[in-house]
XYZ file of C-alpha atoms in Angstrom:
486
model
C 23.404 -5.453 -23.655
C 22.548 -2.326 -21.637
C 18.987 -3.540 -20.991
C 20.302 -6.954 -19.803
C 22.847 -5.204 -17.509
C 20.072 -3.051 -15.990
C 17.815 -6.027 -15.529
C 20.691 -7.818 -13.764
C 21.334 -4.773 -11.562
C 17.608 -4.485 -10.585
C 17.558 -8.193 -9.756
C 20.454 -7.691 -7.417
C 18.788 -4.653 -5.842
C 15.467 -6.756 -5.414
C 17.488 -9.497 -3.576
C 19.257 -6.815 -1.362
C 15.783 -5.263 -0.655
C 14.442 -8.599 0.462
C 17.236 -8.851 3.178
C 16.467 -5.687 5.251
C 12.889 -6.681 5.603
C 13.730 -10.050 7.184
C 16.517 -8.373 9.227
C 14.020 -5.667 10.540
C 11.645 -8.422 11.565
C 14.618 -10.223 13.386
C 15.695 -6.946 14.944
C 12.168 -6.162 16.181
C 11.754 -9.657 17.657
C 9.047 -10.487 20.236
C 5.364 -10.878 20.043
C 2.491 -9.000 21.395
C -1.271 -8.682 21.472
C -2.644 -5.199 20.902
C -5.781 -3.281 19.830
C -7.556 -0.053 19.762
C -11.092 0.565 21.270
C -12.934 3.234 19.474
C -15.763 5.531 20.512
C -18.922 4.263 18.734
C -20.240 7.899 18.357
C -16.980 9.154 16.735
C -14.899 6.500 14.916
C -11.679 8.640 14.967
C -11.696 8.908 18.845
C -10.549 6.282 21.406
C -12.032 5.319 24.748
C -9.563 5.658 27.689
C -9.267 3.637 30.848
C -10.571 0.187 29.790
C -8.530 -2.723 31.317
C -7.418 -5.818 29.342
C -5.610 -8.803 30.739
C -3.613 -11.600 28.844
C -3.038 -14.978 30.384
C -1.755 -18.427 29.388
C -3.012 -21.598 31.020
C -4.472 -19.608 33.899
C -1.294 -17.600 34.676
C -1.586 -13.896 33.860
C 1.084 -12.769 31.383
C 0.345 -9.029 31.545
C -2.365 -6.358 31.487
C -2.822 -2.936 29.822
C -5.177 -0.007 30.065
C -6.287 1.946 26.996
C -4.795 5.367 26.520
C -6.439 8.535 25.348
C -6.603 7.178 21.788
C -7.975 3.860 22.845
C -4.780 1.937 22.119
C -3.416 -0.964 24.279
C -0.829 -3.590 23.967
C 0.553 -6.455 25.933
C 3.806 -8.223 25.094
C 3.940 -11.978 25.316
C 7.064 -14.002 26.015
C 6.787 -16.418 23.075
C 4.474 -17.658 20.303
C 1.467 -19.717 21.441
C -2.264 -19.636 22.556
C -3.124 -16.807 24.842
C -6.415 -15.801 26.678
C -7.397 -12.152 26.333
C -10.083 -10.756 28.711
C -11.513 -7.323 28.737
C -12.796 -6.198 32.196
C -16.327 -5.059 31.446
C -16.610 -3.218 34.726
C -14.005 -0.648 33.359
C -16.188 0.122 30.330
C -17.852 3.602 30.601
C -21.351 3.560 31.741
C -22.635 5.131 28.393
C -21.330 2.109 26.446
C -21.660 -1.710 26.327
C -19.286 -4.295 24.819
C -20.616 -5.694 21.732
C -21.098 -9.448 22.485
C -21.610 -10.590 18.837
C -19.679 -12.235 17.157
C -17.363 -12.532 20.270
C -17.542 -11.243 23.851
C -14.994 -10.148 26.514
C -12.924 -13.384 26.493
C -10.845 -14.451 23.436
C -8.485 -17.105 22.602
C -5.849 -16.004 20.283
C -2.938 -17.883 18.442
C 0.142 -15.648 18.339
C 2.806 -16.724 15.781
C 6.525 -15.746 15.804
C 7.233 -12.078 15.438
C 3.554 -11.245 15.195
C 1.566 -8.365 16.767
C -1.920 -9.956 16.957
C -4.797 -7.404 16.798
C -7.778 -8.137 19.028
C -10.873 -6.144 18.074
C -13.296 -5.145 20.804
C -16.276 -3.005 19.714
C -18.375 -0.742 21.967
C -21.884 0.242 21.313
C -24.435 2.613 23.032
C -25.782 1.366 26.303
C -28.407 -1.340 25.934
C -27.221 -2.526 22.462
C -24.502 -4.945 23.562
C -26.408 -8.090 22.403
C -27.343 -6.655 18.982
C -25.785 -8.460 16.043
C -22.910 -6.585 14.257
C -23.468 -5.369 10.744
C -21.977 -7.465 7.938
C -18.909 -5.111 7.548
C -18.265 -5.047 11.311
C -18.632 -8.701 11.581
C -16.188 -9.261 8.608
C -13.648 -6.859 9.943
C -13.851 -8.388 13.396
C -13.342 -11.902 12.077
C -10.455 -10.719 9.865
C -8.642 -8.899 12.585
C -9.220 -11.382 15.416
C -7.759 -14.186 13.275
C -4.643 -12.320 12.400
C -6.137 -11.520 8.934
C -4.288 -10.392 5.887
C -4.748 -6.610 5.987
C -3.522 -4.228 8.570
C -1.149 -4.229 11.517
C -2.170 -7.570 13.019
C -0.480 -9.552 10.304
C 2.149 -7.090 8.992
C 2.834 -5.101 12.081
C 6.330 -6.488 12.324
C 6.872 -6.920 8.616
C 7.611 -10.539 9.066
C 4.415 -12.673 9.507
C 2.244 -11.930 6.578
C 4.776 -9.617 4.792
C 4.119 -6.064 3.741
C 1.942 -5.534 0.684
C -0.827 -8.129 1.670
C -4.098 -6.480 0.773
C -7.252 -6.801 2.642
C -8.985 -9.504 0.781
C -12.555 -8.467 -0.484
C -13.577 -12.095 0.414
C -16.260 -14.415 -0.898
C -20.023 -14.379 -0.326
C -20.303 -17.716 1.436
C -18.542 -21.005 2.151
C -14.934 -21.877 2.879
C -14.546 -24.064 -0.155
C -11.554 -23.957 -2.434
C -13.498 -22.453 -5.327
C -14.684 -19.604 -3.087
C -11.253 -18.898 -1.805
C -9.694 -18.866 -5.305
C -12.411 -16.471 -6.401
C -11.790 -14.157 -3.321
C -8.017 -14.294 -3.710
C -8.356 -13.590 -7.421
C -10.295 -10.359 -6.687
C -7.813 -9.598 -3.959
C -4.850 -10.152 -6.478
C -6.546 -7.995 -9.104
C -6.890 -5.210 -6.504
C -3.346 -5.533 -5.360
C -2.112 -5.744 -8.932
C -3.977 -2.706 -9.973
C -2.383 -0.694 -7.074
C 1.128 -1.933 -8.122
C 0.393 -1.190 -11.728
C -0.657 2.424 -11.066
C 2.328 2.957 -8.764
C 4.855 1.455 -11.199
C 3.812 2.964 -14.535
C 5.667 6.176 -13.622
C 8.829 4.197 -12.490
C 8.957 2.501 -15.899
C 8.389 5.769 -17.880
C 11.037 7.535 -15.889
C 13.460 4.622 -16.662
C 12.452 4.777 -20.270
C 12.979 8.362 -20.895
C 16.032 8.997 -18.576
C 17.572 5.466 -17.960
C 17.414 6.348 -14.421
C 16.423 3.754 -11.650
C 14.433 5.921 -9.273
C 14.984 4.403 -5.904
C 12.850 7.146 -4.364
C 9.708 6.159 -6.174
C 8.407 4.169 -3.374
C 8.727 6.987 -0.985
C 6.868 9.168 -3.433
C 4.036 6.509 -2.892
C 4.182 7.147 0.790
C 4.262 10.870 0.280
C 0.952 10.683 -1.650
C -0.777 8.641 1.093
C 0.544 10.967 3.804
C -0.430 14.127 2.066
C -3.950 12.749 1.437
C -4.373 11.930 5.187
C -3.173 15.427 6.146
C -5.546 17.160 3.670
C -8.597 15.033 4.519
C -8.087 15.790 8.254
C -8.183 19.575 7.889
C -11.230 21.533 9.133
C -11.442 23.454 5.885
C -12.253 20.408 3.747
C -14.516 19.052 6.502
C -16.388 22.367 6.676
C -16.887 22.404 2.839
C -18.274 18.834 3.017
C -20.794 19.162 5.789
C -23.343 21.278 3.833
C -23.339 18.597 1.012
C -23.007 15.485 3.190
C -26.560 14.268 2.421
C -26.466 15.226 -1.257
C -25.802 12.070 -3.374
C -23.239 13.279 -5.892
C -21.950 16.468 -4.183
C -21.554 14.556 -0.900
C -19.180 12.243 -2.619
C -17.245 14.736 -4.649
C -16.781 17.009 -1.690
C -15.744 14.260 0.723
C -12.571 15.300 2.457
C -10.747 12.150 1.338
C -11.723 12.626 -2.305
C -10.611 16.169 -2.313
C -7.493 15.288 -0.259
C -6.583 12.594 -2.739
C -6.829 14.973 -5.583
C -4.618 17.452 -3.885
C -2.165 14.710 -2.901
C -1.870 13.717 -6.652
C -1.264 17.401 -7.445
C 1.543 17.529 -4.633
C 3.026 14.261 -6.039
C 3.251 15.626 -9.526
C 4.797 18.985 -8.166
C 7.360 16.904 -6.298
C 8.256 14.890 -9.451
C 8.541 18.111 -11.514
C 10.766 19.721 -8.945
C 13.116 16.832 -8.693
C 13.625 16.898 -12.428
C 14.095 20.619 -12.966
C 16.237 21.254 -9.974
C 18.116 17.897 -9.326
C 18.118 15.436 -12.205
C 18.405 17.830 -15.122
C 21.433 19.692 -13.732
C 23.155 16.357 -12.935
C 22.604 15.171 -16.548
C 24.087 18.437 -17.834
C 27.160 17.939 -15.774
C 27.440 14.505 -17.328
C 27.153 12.634 -13.977
C 27.263 8.895 -14.452
C 24.143 6.845 -14.131
C 25.582 4.742 -11.238
C 26.248 8.033 -9.337
C 22.725 9.284 -10.082
C 21.283 5.983 -8.928
C 23.206 6.585 -5.618
C 21.670 9.989 -5.536
C 18.143 8.487 -5.850
C 19.005 6.395 -2.728
C 19.850 9.574 -0.890
C 16.635 11.168 -1.977
C 14.692 8.152 -0.836
C 16.273 8.207 2.588
C 15.820 11.962 2.978
C 12.182 11.794 1.969
C 11.368 8.682 4.050
C 12.912 10.151 7.236
C 11.252 13.588 6.676
C 7.916 11.611 6.585
C 8.782 9.831 9.686
C 9.383 13.105 11.458
C 6.393 14.747 10.261
C 3.982 11.881 10.383
C 5.337 9.651 12.983
C 5.954 5.873 13.198
C 2.358 4.814 13.897
C 0.064 3.204 11.411
C -3.030 5.275 10.727
C -6.206 4.573 8.612
C -8.232 7.078 6.758
C -11.282 7.936 8.918
C -13.515 8.039 5.671
C -14.801 4.893 4.135
C -13.491 2.781 7.028
C -16.480 0.635 7.947
C -18.811 -0.246 5.120
C -21.447 -2.920 4.335
C -20.365 -5.509 1.845
C -21.710 -5.659 -1.701
C -22.461 -9.122 -2.954
C -21.727 -9.792 -6.627
C -22.379 -13.410 -7.249
C -19.746 -15.396 -5.314
C -17.873 -12.263 -4.502
C -18.399 -9.985 -1.368
C -16.617 -6.682 -1.662
C -16.712 -3.260 0.094
C -17.747 -0.198 -1.965
C -14.323 1.075 -0.975
C -12.363 -1.702 -2.694
C -14.680 -1.851 -5.527
C -14.186 1.847 -6.072
C -10.328 1.422 -5.845
C -10.501 -1.172 -8.607
C -12.840 0.811 -10.891
C -10.891 4.051 -10.485
C -7.562 2.138 -11.063
C -8.934 0.682 -14.259
C -10.105 4.109 -15.430
C -6.850 5.797 -14.658
C -4.821 3.018 -16.299
C -7.037 3.206 -19.472
C -6.628 6.970 -19.441
C -2.963 6.884 -19.119
C -2.769 4.269 -21.987
C -5.019 6.401 -24.231
C -2.966 9.407 -23.447
C 0.226 7.564 -24.517
C -1.333 6.169 -27.556
C -3.364 9.132 -29.037
C -2.207 12.420 -27.671
C 0.710 14.418 -28.936
C 2.468 14.591 -25.634
C 1.997 10.808 -25.163
C 3.489 9.984 -28.466
C 6.407 12.296 -27.671
C 6.963 10.404 -24.413
C 7.033 7.089 -26.165
C 9.361 8.549 -28.794
C 11.785 9.746 -26.087
C 11.483 6.410 -24.401
C 12.387 4.561 -27.569
C 15.332 6.735 -28.585
C 16.060 9.868 -26.774
C 18.670 11.129 -29.282
C 16.534 10.497 -32.316
C 13.557 12.135 -30.600
C 15.575 15.183 -29.901
C 16.965 15.396 -33.437
C 13.375 15.144 -34.721
C 12.509 18.391 -33.114
C 10.899 17.030 -29.765
C 11.662 19.211 -26.721
C 13.167 16.376 -24.780
C 13.586 18.477 -21.496
C 10.060 19.392 -21.499
C 8.780 15.856 -22.133
C 10.985 14.649 -19.334
C 9.377 17.059 -16.830
C 6.059 15.804 -17.947
C 7.117 12.190 -17.464
C 8.263 13.077 -13.936
C 5.048 14.913 -13.085
C 3.020 11.959 -14.361
C 5.065 9.426 -12.495
C 4.853 11.586 -9.276
C 1.100 11.940 -9.596
C 0.415 8.312 -10.332
C 2.661 7.151 -7.484
C 0.768 9.577 -5.109
C -2.502 8.029 -6.240
C -1.146 4.628 -5.796
C -0.287 5.527 -2.332
C -3.811 6.758 -1.492
C -5.276 3.461 -2.861
C -2.817 1.412 -0.818
C -3.546 3.370 2.281
C -7.283 2.881 1.869
C -6.929 -0.809 1.508
C -4.309 -1.259 4.206
C -3.038 1.604 6.417
C -0.794 4.617 6.092
C 2.718 4.390 7.601
C 6.064 5.947 6.735
C 7.587 2.843 5.101
C 4.558 1.622 3.067
C 6.018 2.746 -0.295
C 9.493 1.268 0.441
C 7.882 -2.043 1.191
C 6.004 -1.843 -2.055
C 9.036 -0.855 -4.016
C 10.299 -4.355 -4.458
C 7.115 -5.494 -6.123
C 7.104 -2.326 -8.327
C 10.601 -3.244 -9.571
C 9.426 -6.756 -10.103
C 6.417 -5.512 -12.142
C 8.588 -3.218 -14.286
C 11.104 -5.857 -15.073
C 8.491 -8.554 -15.671
C 6.516 -6.331 -18.053
C 9.582 -4.950 -19.938
C 11.841 -2.213 -18.885
C 10.826 1.304 -20.069
C 7.408 0.459 -21.290
C 4.370 1.713 -19.357
C 2.067 -1.090 -20.866
C 4.505 -3.618 -19.548
C 4.272 -2.158 -15.999
C 0.516 -2.455 -16.085
C 0.629 -6.135 -17.201
C 3.590 -6.910 -14.796
C 1.706 -5.340 -11.881
C -1.361 -7.352 -12.414
C 0.676 -10.605 -12.781
C 2.676 -9.860 -9.627
C -0.535 -9.086 -7.572
C -2.331 -12.219 -8.644
C 0.597 -14.552 -8.037
C 1.310 -12.941 -4.670
C -2.294 -13.313 -3.525
C -3.052 -16.705 -4.967
C 0.094 -18.200 -3.569
C -1.457 -17.800 0.027
C -3.787 -20.666 -0.813
C -0.953 -23.235 -0.444
C 1.896 -21.340 1.226
C 2.422 -18.877 4.069
C 1.540 -15.382 3.351
C 5.079 -14.553 4.523
C 6.287 -16.134 1.327
C 3.900 -14.335 -1.031
C 6.484 -11.942 -2.317
C 9.007 -14.815 -2.875
C 6.560 -16.622 -5.245
C 5.953 -13.336 -7.150
C 9.650 -12.742 -7.705
C 10.140 -16.490 -8.680
C 7.470 -16.109 -11.402
C 9.439 -13.051 -12.667
C 12.666 -14.914 -12.774
C 10.997 -17.803 -14.645
C 9.421 -15.522 -17.242
C 12.797 -13.679 -17.752
C 14.538 -16.981 -18.320
C 12.122 -17.748 -21.201
C 11.835 -14.164 -22.352
C 14.578 -11.864 -21.107
C 13.153 -8.674 -22.415
C 10.018 -9.106 -20.365
C 6.412 -9.653 -21.481
C 6.095 -6.634 -23.547
C 9.666 -5.636 -24.004
C 11.450 -5.651 -27.249
C 14.585 -7.647 -28.190
C 17.764 -5.575 -28.542
C 20.546 -6.543 -30.903
C 23.780 -7.249 -29.090
C 27.096 -6.583 -30.932
């Protein structure tokens, strides 16, 4: 009975979570065309002083000039087709505008509540007519068309919805089979990110029966900490002597080291929350519904601290941003996305092996199955609970780094993923880590494959619909266990 009540409560929460996203989109309103023009010699620097004009049917709508970071944006009055023109005379003399695959003039189709990204690339003088590399061409095509990853489609949170991953794509041809293959790979990538992020959420519920509403913001915390660490001069200085060494160059990469430190920080936050907040509340016999409200407060506190410290802008990791595609049969994927998938599988297998074969893993499963019986059997329940919170915090931070690599880093990224994490946990079975893994993969695949036939704005809807259908047939979830009632 308790499991069914919790499932019903989470379903209500999921519905309530879906409302603010739509409301936020409506509140933002308006459409715009935007972009960032980067320095070809230093990808993390912008080029200032370039003029861009936006017109419709020959009438100028507005214009903008790039700022010190290379950013520009022009608001448009309504959805429709617009002409975007870059004034090449304002491009600094040491650069030329890359004319391939598109030049200074672009026709763009802006949809309702969309910030449409237009990509202009500069190259050293005299190389403007040289063809772009495969990765540059693919990224340009994706962003110019309002592609699935990044701010162009999800800037308002309304058009493509948060959580749309950058599809690895297909090697050639626009046929249905190639699209299915590409979206399947994108779904697996997205599902693996959800799975890594939601395993800790499921374990925490299993051991404490606490619905941790702050788990999404712990995902954001990990992504932000990795960005902060990877941008420090200390890690950059350590990396420079080994930059050209095959293995050491990768191991000492600022983002790799920063991600590892972010995981440690995430684990530390999880442990601190358990020792200094949740354990004292449990000792005072605070009701679960009150603790649930406290998790909402912790979520809001952490989210807005990140907003103050990090800012509201979306950022991308400088490392691994532009890469050549790797072709594997019908699939074309960047080394970055392939690395995310491989590492995700390794981490999930490692977590499963730990839970299945190690002493602490068996203790975690025992506490999750029956906390009172585990304590009476001599298991130090408090110590196990701290380890569970640390594991959950570390995995959520790692999931945030992977999500930030695939999309972008911003202060609400984890909150927008929280709905799908809840769906994965419920679908797989409350309190079971293996269920969260299976549920995450299922949610990711359904969400991505649904975009074959329906708007990307509805991808989360279909994922949640599949969850509801499965629960109608199997209320305990895919890997959950039946509980006797009465």
